mmCIF file of C-alpha atoms in Angstrom:
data_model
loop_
_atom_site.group_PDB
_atom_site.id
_atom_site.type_symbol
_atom_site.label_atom_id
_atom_site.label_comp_id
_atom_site.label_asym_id
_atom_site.label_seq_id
_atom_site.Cartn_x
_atom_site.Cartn_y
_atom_site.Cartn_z
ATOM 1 C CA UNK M 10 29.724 -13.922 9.748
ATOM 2 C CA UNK M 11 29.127 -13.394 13.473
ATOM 3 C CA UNK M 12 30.410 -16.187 15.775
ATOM 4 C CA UNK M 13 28.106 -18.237 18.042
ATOM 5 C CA UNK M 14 29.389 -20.019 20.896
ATOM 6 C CA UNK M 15 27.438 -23.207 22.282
ATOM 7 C CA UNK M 16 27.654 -24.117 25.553
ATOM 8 C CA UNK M 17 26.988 -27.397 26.890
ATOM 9 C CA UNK M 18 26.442 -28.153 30.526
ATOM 10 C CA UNK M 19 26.625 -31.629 30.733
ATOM 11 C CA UNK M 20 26.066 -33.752 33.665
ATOM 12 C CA UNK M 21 24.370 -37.418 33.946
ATOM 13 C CA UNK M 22 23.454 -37.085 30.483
ATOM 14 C CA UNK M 23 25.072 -40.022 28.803
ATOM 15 C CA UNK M 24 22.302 -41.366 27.059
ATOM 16 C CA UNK M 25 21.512 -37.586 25.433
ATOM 17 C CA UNK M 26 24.482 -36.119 25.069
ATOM 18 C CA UNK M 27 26.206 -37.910 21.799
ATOM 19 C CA UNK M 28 23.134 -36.775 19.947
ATOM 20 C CA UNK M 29 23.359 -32.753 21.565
ATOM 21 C CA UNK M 30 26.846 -32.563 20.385
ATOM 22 C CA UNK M 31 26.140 -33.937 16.766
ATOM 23 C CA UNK M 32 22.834 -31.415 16.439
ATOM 24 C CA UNK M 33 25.738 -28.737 17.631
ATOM 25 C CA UNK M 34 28.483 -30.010 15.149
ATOM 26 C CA UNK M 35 25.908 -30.112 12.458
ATOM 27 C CA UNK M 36 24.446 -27.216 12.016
ATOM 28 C CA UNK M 37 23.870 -25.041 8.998
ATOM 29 C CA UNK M 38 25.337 -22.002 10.769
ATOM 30 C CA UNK M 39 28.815 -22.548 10.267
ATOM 31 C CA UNK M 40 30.911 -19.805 12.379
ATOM 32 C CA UNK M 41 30.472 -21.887 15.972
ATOM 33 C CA UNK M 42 32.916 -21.992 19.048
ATOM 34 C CA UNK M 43 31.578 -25.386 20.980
ATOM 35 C CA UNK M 44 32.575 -25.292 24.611
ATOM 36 C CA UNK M 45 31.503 -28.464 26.613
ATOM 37 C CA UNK M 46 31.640 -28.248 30.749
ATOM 38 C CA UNK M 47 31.327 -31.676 32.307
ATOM 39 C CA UNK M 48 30.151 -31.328 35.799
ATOM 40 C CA UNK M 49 32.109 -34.527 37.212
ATOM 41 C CA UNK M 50 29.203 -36.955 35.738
ATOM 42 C CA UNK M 51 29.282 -40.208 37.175
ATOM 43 C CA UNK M 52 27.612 -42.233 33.893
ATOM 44 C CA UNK M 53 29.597 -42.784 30.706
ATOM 45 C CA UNK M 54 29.195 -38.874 29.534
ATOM 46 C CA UNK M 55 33.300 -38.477 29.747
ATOM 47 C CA UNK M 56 34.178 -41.002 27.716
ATOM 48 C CA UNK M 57 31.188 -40.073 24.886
ATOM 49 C CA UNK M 58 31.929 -36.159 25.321
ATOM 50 C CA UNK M 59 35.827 -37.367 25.087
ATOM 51 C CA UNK M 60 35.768 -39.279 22.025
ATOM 52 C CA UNK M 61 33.754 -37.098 20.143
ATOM 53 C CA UNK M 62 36.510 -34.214 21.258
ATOM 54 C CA UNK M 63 38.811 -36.305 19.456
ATOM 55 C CA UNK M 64 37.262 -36.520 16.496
ATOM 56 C CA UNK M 65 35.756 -32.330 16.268
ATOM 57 C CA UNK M 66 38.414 -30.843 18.330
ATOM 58 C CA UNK M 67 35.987 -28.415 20.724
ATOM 59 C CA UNK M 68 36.934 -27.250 23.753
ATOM 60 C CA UNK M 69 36.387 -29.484 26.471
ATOM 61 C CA UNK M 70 36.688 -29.014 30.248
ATOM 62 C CA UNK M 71 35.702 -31.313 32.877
ATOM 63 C CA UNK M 72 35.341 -30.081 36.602
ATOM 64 C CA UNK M 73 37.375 -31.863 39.665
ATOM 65 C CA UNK M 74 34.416 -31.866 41.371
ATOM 66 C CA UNK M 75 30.719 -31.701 41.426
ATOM 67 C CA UNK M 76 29.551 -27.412 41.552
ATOM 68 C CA UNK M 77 26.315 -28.708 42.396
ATOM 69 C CA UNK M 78 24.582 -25.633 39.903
ATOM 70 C CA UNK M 79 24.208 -25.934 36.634
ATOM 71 C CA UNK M 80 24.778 -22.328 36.565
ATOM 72 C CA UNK M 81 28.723 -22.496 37.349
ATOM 73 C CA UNK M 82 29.146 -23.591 33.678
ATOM 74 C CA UNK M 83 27.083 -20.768 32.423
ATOM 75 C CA UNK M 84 29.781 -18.753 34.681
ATOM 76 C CA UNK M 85 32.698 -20.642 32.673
ATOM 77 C CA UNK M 86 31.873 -20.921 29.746
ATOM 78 C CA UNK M 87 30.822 -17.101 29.604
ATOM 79 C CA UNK M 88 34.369 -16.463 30.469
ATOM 80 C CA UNK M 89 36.368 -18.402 27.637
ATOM 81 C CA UNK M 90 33.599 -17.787 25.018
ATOM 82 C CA UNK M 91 34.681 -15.496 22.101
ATOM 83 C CA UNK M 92 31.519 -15.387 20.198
ATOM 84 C CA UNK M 93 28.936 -12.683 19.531
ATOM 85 C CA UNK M 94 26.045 -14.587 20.482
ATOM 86 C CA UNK M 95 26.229 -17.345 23.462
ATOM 87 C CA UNK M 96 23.688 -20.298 23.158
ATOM 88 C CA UNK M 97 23.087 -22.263 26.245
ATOM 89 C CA UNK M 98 22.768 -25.982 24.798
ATOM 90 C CA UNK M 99 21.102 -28.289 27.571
ATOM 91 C CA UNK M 100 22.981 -31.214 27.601
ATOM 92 C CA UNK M 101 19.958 -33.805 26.969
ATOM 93 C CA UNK M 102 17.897 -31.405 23.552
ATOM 94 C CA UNK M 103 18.516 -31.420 20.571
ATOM 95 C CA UNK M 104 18.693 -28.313 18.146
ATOM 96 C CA UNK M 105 17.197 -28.579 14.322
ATOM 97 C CA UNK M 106 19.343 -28.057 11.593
ATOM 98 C CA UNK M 107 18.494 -24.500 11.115
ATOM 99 C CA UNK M 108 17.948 -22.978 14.604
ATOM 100 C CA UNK M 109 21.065 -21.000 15.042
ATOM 101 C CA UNK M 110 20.969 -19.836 10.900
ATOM 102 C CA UNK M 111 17.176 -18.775 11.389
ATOM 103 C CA UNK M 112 18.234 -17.157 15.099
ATOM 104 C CA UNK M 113 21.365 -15.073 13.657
ATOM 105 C CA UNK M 114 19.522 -13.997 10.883
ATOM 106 C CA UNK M 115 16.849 -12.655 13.220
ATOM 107 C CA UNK M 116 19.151 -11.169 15.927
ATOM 108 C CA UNK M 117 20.736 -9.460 13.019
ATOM 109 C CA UNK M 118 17.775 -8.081 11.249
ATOM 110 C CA UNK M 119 16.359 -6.444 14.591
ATOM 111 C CA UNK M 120 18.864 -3.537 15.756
ATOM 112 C CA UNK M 121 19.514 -3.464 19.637
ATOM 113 C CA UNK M 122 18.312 -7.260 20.108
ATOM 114 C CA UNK M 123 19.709 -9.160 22.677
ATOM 115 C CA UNK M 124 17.613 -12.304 22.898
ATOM 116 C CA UNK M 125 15.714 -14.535 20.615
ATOM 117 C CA UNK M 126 14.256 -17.683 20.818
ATOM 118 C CA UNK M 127 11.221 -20.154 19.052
ATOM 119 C CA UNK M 128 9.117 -22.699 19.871
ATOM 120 C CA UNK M 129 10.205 -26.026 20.656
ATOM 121 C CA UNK M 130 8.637 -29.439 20.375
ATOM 122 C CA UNK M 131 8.547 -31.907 23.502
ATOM 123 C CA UNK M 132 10.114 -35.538 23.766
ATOM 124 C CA UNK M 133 10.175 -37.855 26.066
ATOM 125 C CA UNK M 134 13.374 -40.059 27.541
ATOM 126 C CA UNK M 135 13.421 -42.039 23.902
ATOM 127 C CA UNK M 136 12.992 -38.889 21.539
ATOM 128 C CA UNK M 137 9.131 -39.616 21.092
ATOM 129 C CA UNK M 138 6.665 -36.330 21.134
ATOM 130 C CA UNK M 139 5.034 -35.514 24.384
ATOM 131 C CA UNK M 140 4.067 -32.147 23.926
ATOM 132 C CA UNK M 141 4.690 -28.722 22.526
ATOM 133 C CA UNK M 142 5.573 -25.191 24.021
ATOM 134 C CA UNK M 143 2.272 -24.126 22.195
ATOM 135 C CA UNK M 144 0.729 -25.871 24.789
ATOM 136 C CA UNK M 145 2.359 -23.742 27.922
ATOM 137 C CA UNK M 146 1.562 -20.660 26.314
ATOM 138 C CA UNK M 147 -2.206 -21.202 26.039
ATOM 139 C CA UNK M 148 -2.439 -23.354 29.117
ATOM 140 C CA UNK M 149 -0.297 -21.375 31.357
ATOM 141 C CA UNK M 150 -0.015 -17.973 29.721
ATOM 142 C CA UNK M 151 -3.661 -18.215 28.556
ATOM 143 C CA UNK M 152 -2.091 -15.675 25.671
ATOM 144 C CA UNK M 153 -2.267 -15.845 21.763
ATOM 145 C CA UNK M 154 0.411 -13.568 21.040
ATOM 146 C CA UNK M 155 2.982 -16.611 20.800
ATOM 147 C CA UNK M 156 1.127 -18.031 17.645
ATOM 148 C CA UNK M 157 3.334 -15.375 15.234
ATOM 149 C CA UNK M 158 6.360 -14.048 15.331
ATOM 150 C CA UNK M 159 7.120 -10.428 17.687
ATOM 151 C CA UNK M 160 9.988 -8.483 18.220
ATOM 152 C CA UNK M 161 9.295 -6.392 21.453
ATOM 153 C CA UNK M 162 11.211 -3.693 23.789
ATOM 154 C CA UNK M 163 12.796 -6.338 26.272
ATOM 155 C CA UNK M 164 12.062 -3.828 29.571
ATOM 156 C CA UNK M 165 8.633 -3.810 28.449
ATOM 157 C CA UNK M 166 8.687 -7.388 28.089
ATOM 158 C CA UNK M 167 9.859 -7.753 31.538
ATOM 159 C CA UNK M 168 7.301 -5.893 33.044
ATOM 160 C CA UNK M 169 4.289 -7.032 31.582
ATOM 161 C CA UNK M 170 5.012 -10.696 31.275
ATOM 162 C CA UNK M 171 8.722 -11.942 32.865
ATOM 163 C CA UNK M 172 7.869 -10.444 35.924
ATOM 164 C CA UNK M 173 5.053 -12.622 35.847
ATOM 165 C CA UNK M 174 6.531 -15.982 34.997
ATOM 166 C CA UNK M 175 9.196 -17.228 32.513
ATOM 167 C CA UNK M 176 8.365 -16.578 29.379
ATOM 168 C CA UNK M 177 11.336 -18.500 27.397
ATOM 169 C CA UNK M 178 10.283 -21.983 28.623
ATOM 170 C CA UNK M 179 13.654 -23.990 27.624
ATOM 171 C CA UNK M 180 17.588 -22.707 26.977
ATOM 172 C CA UNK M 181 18.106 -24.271 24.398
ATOM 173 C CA UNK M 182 15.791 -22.355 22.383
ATOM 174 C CA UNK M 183 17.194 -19.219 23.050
ATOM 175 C CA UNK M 184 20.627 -17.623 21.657
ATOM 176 C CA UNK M 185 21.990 -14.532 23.882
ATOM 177 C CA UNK M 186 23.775 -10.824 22.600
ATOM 178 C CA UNK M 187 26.964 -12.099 24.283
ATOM 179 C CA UNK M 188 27.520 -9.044 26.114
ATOM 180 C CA UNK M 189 24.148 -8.764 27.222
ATOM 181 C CA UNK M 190 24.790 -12.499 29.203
ATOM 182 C CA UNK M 191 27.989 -11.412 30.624
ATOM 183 C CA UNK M 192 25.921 -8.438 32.176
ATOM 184 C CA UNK M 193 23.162 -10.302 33.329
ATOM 185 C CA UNK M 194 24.860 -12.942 34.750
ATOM 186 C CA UNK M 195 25.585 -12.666 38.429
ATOM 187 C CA UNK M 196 27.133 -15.234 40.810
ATOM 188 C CA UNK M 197 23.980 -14.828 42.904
ATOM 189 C CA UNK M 198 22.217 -17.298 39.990
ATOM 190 C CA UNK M 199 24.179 -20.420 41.509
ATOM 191 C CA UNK M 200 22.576 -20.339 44.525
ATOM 192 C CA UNK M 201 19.249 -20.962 42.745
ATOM 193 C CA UNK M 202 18.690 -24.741 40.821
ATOM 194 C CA UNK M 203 14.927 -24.288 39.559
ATOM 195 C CA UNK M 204 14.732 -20.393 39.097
ATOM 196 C CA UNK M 205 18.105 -18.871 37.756
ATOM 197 C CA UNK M 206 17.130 -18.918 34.153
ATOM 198 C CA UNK M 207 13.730 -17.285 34.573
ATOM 199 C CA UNK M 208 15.684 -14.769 36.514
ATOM 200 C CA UNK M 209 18.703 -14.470 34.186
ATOM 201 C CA UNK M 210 16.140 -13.958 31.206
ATOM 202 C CA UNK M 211 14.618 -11.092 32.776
ATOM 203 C CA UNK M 212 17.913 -9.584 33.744
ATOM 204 C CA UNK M 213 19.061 -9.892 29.991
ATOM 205 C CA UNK M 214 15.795 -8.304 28.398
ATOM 206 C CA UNK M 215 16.914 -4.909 30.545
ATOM 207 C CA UNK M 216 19.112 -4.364 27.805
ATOM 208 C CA UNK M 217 17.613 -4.219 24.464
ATOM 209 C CA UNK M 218 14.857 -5.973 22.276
ATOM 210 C CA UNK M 219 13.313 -9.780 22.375
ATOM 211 C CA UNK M 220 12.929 -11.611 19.044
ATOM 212 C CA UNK M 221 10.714 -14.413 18.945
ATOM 213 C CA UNK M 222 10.312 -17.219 16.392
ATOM 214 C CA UNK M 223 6.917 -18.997 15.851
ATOM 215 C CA UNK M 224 8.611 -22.193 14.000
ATOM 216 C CA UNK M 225 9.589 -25.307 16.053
ATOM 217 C CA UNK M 226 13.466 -25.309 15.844
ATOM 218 C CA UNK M 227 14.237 -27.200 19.028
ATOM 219 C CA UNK M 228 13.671 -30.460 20.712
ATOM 220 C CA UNK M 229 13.277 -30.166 24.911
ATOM 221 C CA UNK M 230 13.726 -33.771 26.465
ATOM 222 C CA UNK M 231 11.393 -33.939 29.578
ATOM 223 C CA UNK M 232 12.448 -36.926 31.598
ATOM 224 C CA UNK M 233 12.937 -37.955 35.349
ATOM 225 C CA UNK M 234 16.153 -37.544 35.729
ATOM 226 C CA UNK M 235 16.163 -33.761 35.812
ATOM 227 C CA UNK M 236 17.059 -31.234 38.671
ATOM 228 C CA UNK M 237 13.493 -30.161 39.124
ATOM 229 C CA UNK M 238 12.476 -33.919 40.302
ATOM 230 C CA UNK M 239 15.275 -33.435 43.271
ATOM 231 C CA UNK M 240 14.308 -30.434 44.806
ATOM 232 C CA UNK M 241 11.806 -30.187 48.150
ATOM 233 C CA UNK M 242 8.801 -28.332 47.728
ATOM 234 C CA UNK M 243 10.314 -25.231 50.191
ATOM 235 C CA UNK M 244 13.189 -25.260 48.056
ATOM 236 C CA UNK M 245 10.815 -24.759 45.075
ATOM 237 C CA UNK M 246 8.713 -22.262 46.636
ATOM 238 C CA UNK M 247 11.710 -20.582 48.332
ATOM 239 C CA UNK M 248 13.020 -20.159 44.676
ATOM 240 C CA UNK M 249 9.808 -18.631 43.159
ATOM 241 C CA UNK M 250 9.605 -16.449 46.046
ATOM 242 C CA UNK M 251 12.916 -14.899 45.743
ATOM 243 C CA UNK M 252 12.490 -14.883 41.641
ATOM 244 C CA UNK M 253 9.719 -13.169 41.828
ATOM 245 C CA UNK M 254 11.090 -10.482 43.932
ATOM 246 C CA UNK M 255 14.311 -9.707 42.403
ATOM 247 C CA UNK M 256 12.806 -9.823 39.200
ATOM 248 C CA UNK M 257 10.418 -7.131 40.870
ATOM 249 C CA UNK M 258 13.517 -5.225 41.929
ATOM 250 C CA UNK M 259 14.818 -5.170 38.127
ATOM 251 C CA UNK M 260 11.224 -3.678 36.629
ATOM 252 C CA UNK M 261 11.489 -1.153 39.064
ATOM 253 C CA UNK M 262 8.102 -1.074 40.124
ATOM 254 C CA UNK M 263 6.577 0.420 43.416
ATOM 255 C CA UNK M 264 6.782 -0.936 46.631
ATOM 256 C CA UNK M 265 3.071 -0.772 46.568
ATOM 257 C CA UNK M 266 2.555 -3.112 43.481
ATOM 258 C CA UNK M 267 4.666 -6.051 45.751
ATOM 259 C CA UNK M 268 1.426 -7.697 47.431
ATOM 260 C CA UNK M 269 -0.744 -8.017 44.079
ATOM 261 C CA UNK M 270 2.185 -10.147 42.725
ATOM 262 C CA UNK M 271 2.879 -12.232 45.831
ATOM 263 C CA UNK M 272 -0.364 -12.698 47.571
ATOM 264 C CA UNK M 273 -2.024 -14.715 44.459
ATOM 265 C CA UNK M 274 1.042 -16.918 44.954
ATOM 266 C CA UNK M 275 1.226 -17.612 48.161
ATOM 267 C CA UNK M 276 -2.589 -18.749 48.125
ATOM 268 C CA UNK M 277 -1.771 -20.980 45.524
ATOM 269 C CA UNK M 278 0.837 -22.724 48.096
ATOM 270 C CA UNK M 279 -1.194 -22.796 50.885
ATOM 271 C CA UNK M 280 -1.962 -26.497 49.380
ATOM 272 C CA UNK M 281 1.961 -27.371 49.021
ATOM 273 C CA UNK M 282 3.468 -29.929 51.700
ATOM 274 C CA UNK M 283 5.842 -27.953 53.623
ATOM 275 C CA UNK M 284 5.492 -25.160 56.456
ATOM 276 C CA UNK M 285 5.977 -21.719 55.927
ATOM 277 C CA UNK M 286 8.429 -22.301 58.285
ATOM 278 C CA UNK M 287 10.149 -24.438 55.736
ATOM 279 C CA UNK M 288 10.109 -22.003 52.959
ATOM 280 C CA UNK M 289 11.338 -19.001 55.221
ATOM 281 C CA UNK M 290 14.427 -21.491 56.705
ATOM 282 C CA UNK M 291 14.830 -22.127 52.208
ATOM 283 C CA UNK M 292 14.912 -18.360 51.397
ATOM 284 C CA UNK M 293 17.288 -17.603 54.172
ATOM 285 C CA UNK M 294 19.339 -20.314 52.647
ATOM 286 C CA UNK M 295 19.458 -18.612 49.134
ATOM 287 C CA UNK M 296 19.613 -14.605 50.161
ATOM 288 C CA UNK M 297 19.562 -13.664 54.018
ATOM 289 C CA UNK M 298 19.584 -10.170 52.316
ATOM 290 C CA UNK M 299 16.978 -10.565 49.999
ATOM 291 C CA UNK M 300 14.752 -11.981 52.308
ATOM 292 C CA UNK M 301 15.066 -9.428 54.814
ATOM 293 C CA UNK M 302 14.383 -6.662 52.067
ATOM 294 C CA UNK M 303 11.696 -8.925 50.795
ATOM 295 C CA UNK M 304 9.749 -9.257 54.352
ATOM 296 C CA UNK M 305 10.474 -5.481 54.413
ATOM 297 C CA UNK M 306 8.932 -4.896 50.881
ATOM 298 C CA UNK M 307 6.080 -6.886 51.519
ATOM 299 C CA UNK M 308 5.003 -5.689 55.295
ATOM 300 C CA UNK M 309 4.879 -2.219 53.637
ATOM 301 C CA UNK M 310 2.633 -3.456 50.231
ATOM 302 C CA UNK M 311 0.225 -4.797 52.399
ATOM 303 C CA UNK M 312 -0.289 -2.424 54.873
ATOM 304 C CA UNK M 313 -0.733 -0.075 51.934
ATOM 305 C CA UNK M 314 -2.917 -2.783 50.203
ATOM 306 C CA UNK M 315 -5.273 -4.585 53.641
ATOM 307 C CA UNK M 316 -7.050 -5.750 51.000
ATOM 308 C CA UNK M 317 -5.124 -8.672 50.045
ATOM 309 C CA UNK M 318 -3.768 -9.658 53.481
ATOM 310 C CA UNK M 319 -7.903 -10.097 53.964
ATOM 311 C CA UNK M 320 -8.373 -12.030 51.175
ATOM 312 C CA UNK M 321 -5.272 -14.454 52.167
ATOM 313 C CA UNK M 322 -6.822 -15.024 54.867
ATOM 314 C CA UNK M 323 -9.947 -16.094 54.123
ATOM 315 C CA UNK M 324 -8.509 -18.436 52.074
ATOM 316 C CA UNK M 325 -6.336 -19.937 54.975
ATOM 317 C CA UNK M 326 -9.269 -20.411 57.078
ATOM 318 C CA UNK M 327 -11.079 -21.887 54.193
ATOM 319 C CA UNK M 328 -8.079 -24.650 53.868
ATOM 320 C CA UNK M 329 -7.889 -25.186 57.675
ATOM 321 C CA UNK M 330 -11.295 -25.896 57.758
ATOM 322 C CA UNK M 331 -11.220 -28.471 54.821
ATOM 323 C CA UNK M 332 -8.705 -30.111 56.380
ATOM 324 C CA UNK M 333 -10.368 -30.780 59.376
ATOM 325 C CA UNK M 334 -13.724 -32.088 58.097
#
């Protein structure tokens, strides 16, 4: 039987995380490595995350300080996991019974697979149903091929629909090839706090297939008192920005195809608070590289593709002029 190692990132998650670990600990895979990385919380999480080390004797580790990226445990916990498969827990979800039995019986029936995940249901703060992934691939993907199961060429999947957006909406739901993650991962992903895992998922389905489950194995807990709700808008669009692009990078398109994927974006934030100014200062913060190579990228797409610089900026003229009536 192959072994899985959960991960658990935990910070701030006191309320949440008793009830992670148990869905963990009680699974009907049995072959699991737990790993819990607290990242200094300052709520009760220690002592809950302590006591229940007592009792199931998983490996525990508790940073001196605050990393400030979520990502740092993924780093950490990559390096003293000794399972096949690595499955990134989020601290405040919860996990079915049968998610990781049903996942490592897929990975295993589907040669060359390195990622799998399934639909999840929504909670809110209390555990009460908000919502469904269902609903983000209609509304967002406008797409019906999430409503059965697929097993596709992960490069493929990249380029047709990662590239695009992320396409595994929570961690939790997804288990990892182990050596697959280690590859992906790169210390680059801590300078990102929105973006990493959209990124890191596309980086991973480089190397082999993508199995995905129609049933509803996992439980995502939306709530306030996630990273997303303390993050600037340039930060955010700084993030997608850079995403986008190195996840361009990885499909190995043209140079050429650049503008068709940015320009539609950067209309869209046209209507966001803060200046491009903002945003440029943001990706400089993340990737003075990358955003160099970027600006380069994109200068060359559009002069090989006027048409979209046009069509930007009638759309900034038609914004200037409703804000000034």
């Amino acid at each position: 039987m192959r072994k899985v190692t959960a991960l658990v990132p935990s910070y701030n998650h006191g309320n949440y995380i008793r009830e992670r670990i148990l869905s963990i600990i009680n699974q009907t895979y049995s072959n699991i490595e737990l790993i819990v990385i607290d990242d200094q919380s300052t709520d009760d999480s220690h002592a809950i995350i302590s006591e229940l080390q007592a009792i199931y004797r998983f490996t525990y580790r508790r940073n001196r300080i605050n990393s400030g990226s979520p990502f740092s445990a993924w780093e950490a916990g990559s390096k003293l996991a000794n399972g096949d498969y690595i499955w990134v827990c989020e601290s405040d979800d919860v996990a079915h019974p049968t998610f990781l039995e049903t996942a490592i019986s897929a990975l295993q029936r589907v040669p060359q697979s390195v990622i799998f995940y399934c639909s999840s249901q929504i909670t809110d703060e209390r555990g009460a149903q908000i919502g469904h992934t269902d609903n983000y691939f209609r509304e967002i993907w406008r797409e019906s091929r999430w409503e059965r199961d697929f097993v596709v060429d992960g490069f493929a999947e990249l380029v047709q629909f990662q590239l695009r957006g992320q396409t595994v909406p929570n961690m939790s739901s997804a288990v990892f090839d182990a050596a697959a993650f280690r590859t992906a991962f790169k210390p680059s992903l801590k300078r990102l706090r929105l973006a990493g895992d959209w990124l890191f998922v596309g980086e991973v389905m480089k190397h082999g297939k993508v199995v995905f489950s129609r049933e509803t194995l996992n439980q995502f807990r939306k709530h306030d008192v996630t990273c997303r709700m303390r993050v600037s808008s340039a930060r955010s669009q700084a993030e997608f920005i850079m995403t986008k692009y190195r996840l361009f990078r990885a499909s190995r398109q043209p140079t050429s195809m650049l503008a068709s994927l940015i320009v539609p974006d950067a209309v869209r934030f046209l209507h966001e608070p803060d200046s491009w100014w903002d945003v440029l200062k943001a990706l400089l913060r993340i990737s003075v590289v990358d955003t160099l190579r970027f600006s380069y990228a994109l200068f060359i797409s559009i002069r090989m593709n006027y048409a979209y610089f046009e069509e930007f900026k009638k759309r900034y003229s038609l914004r200037k002029k409703t804000e000034n009536t």
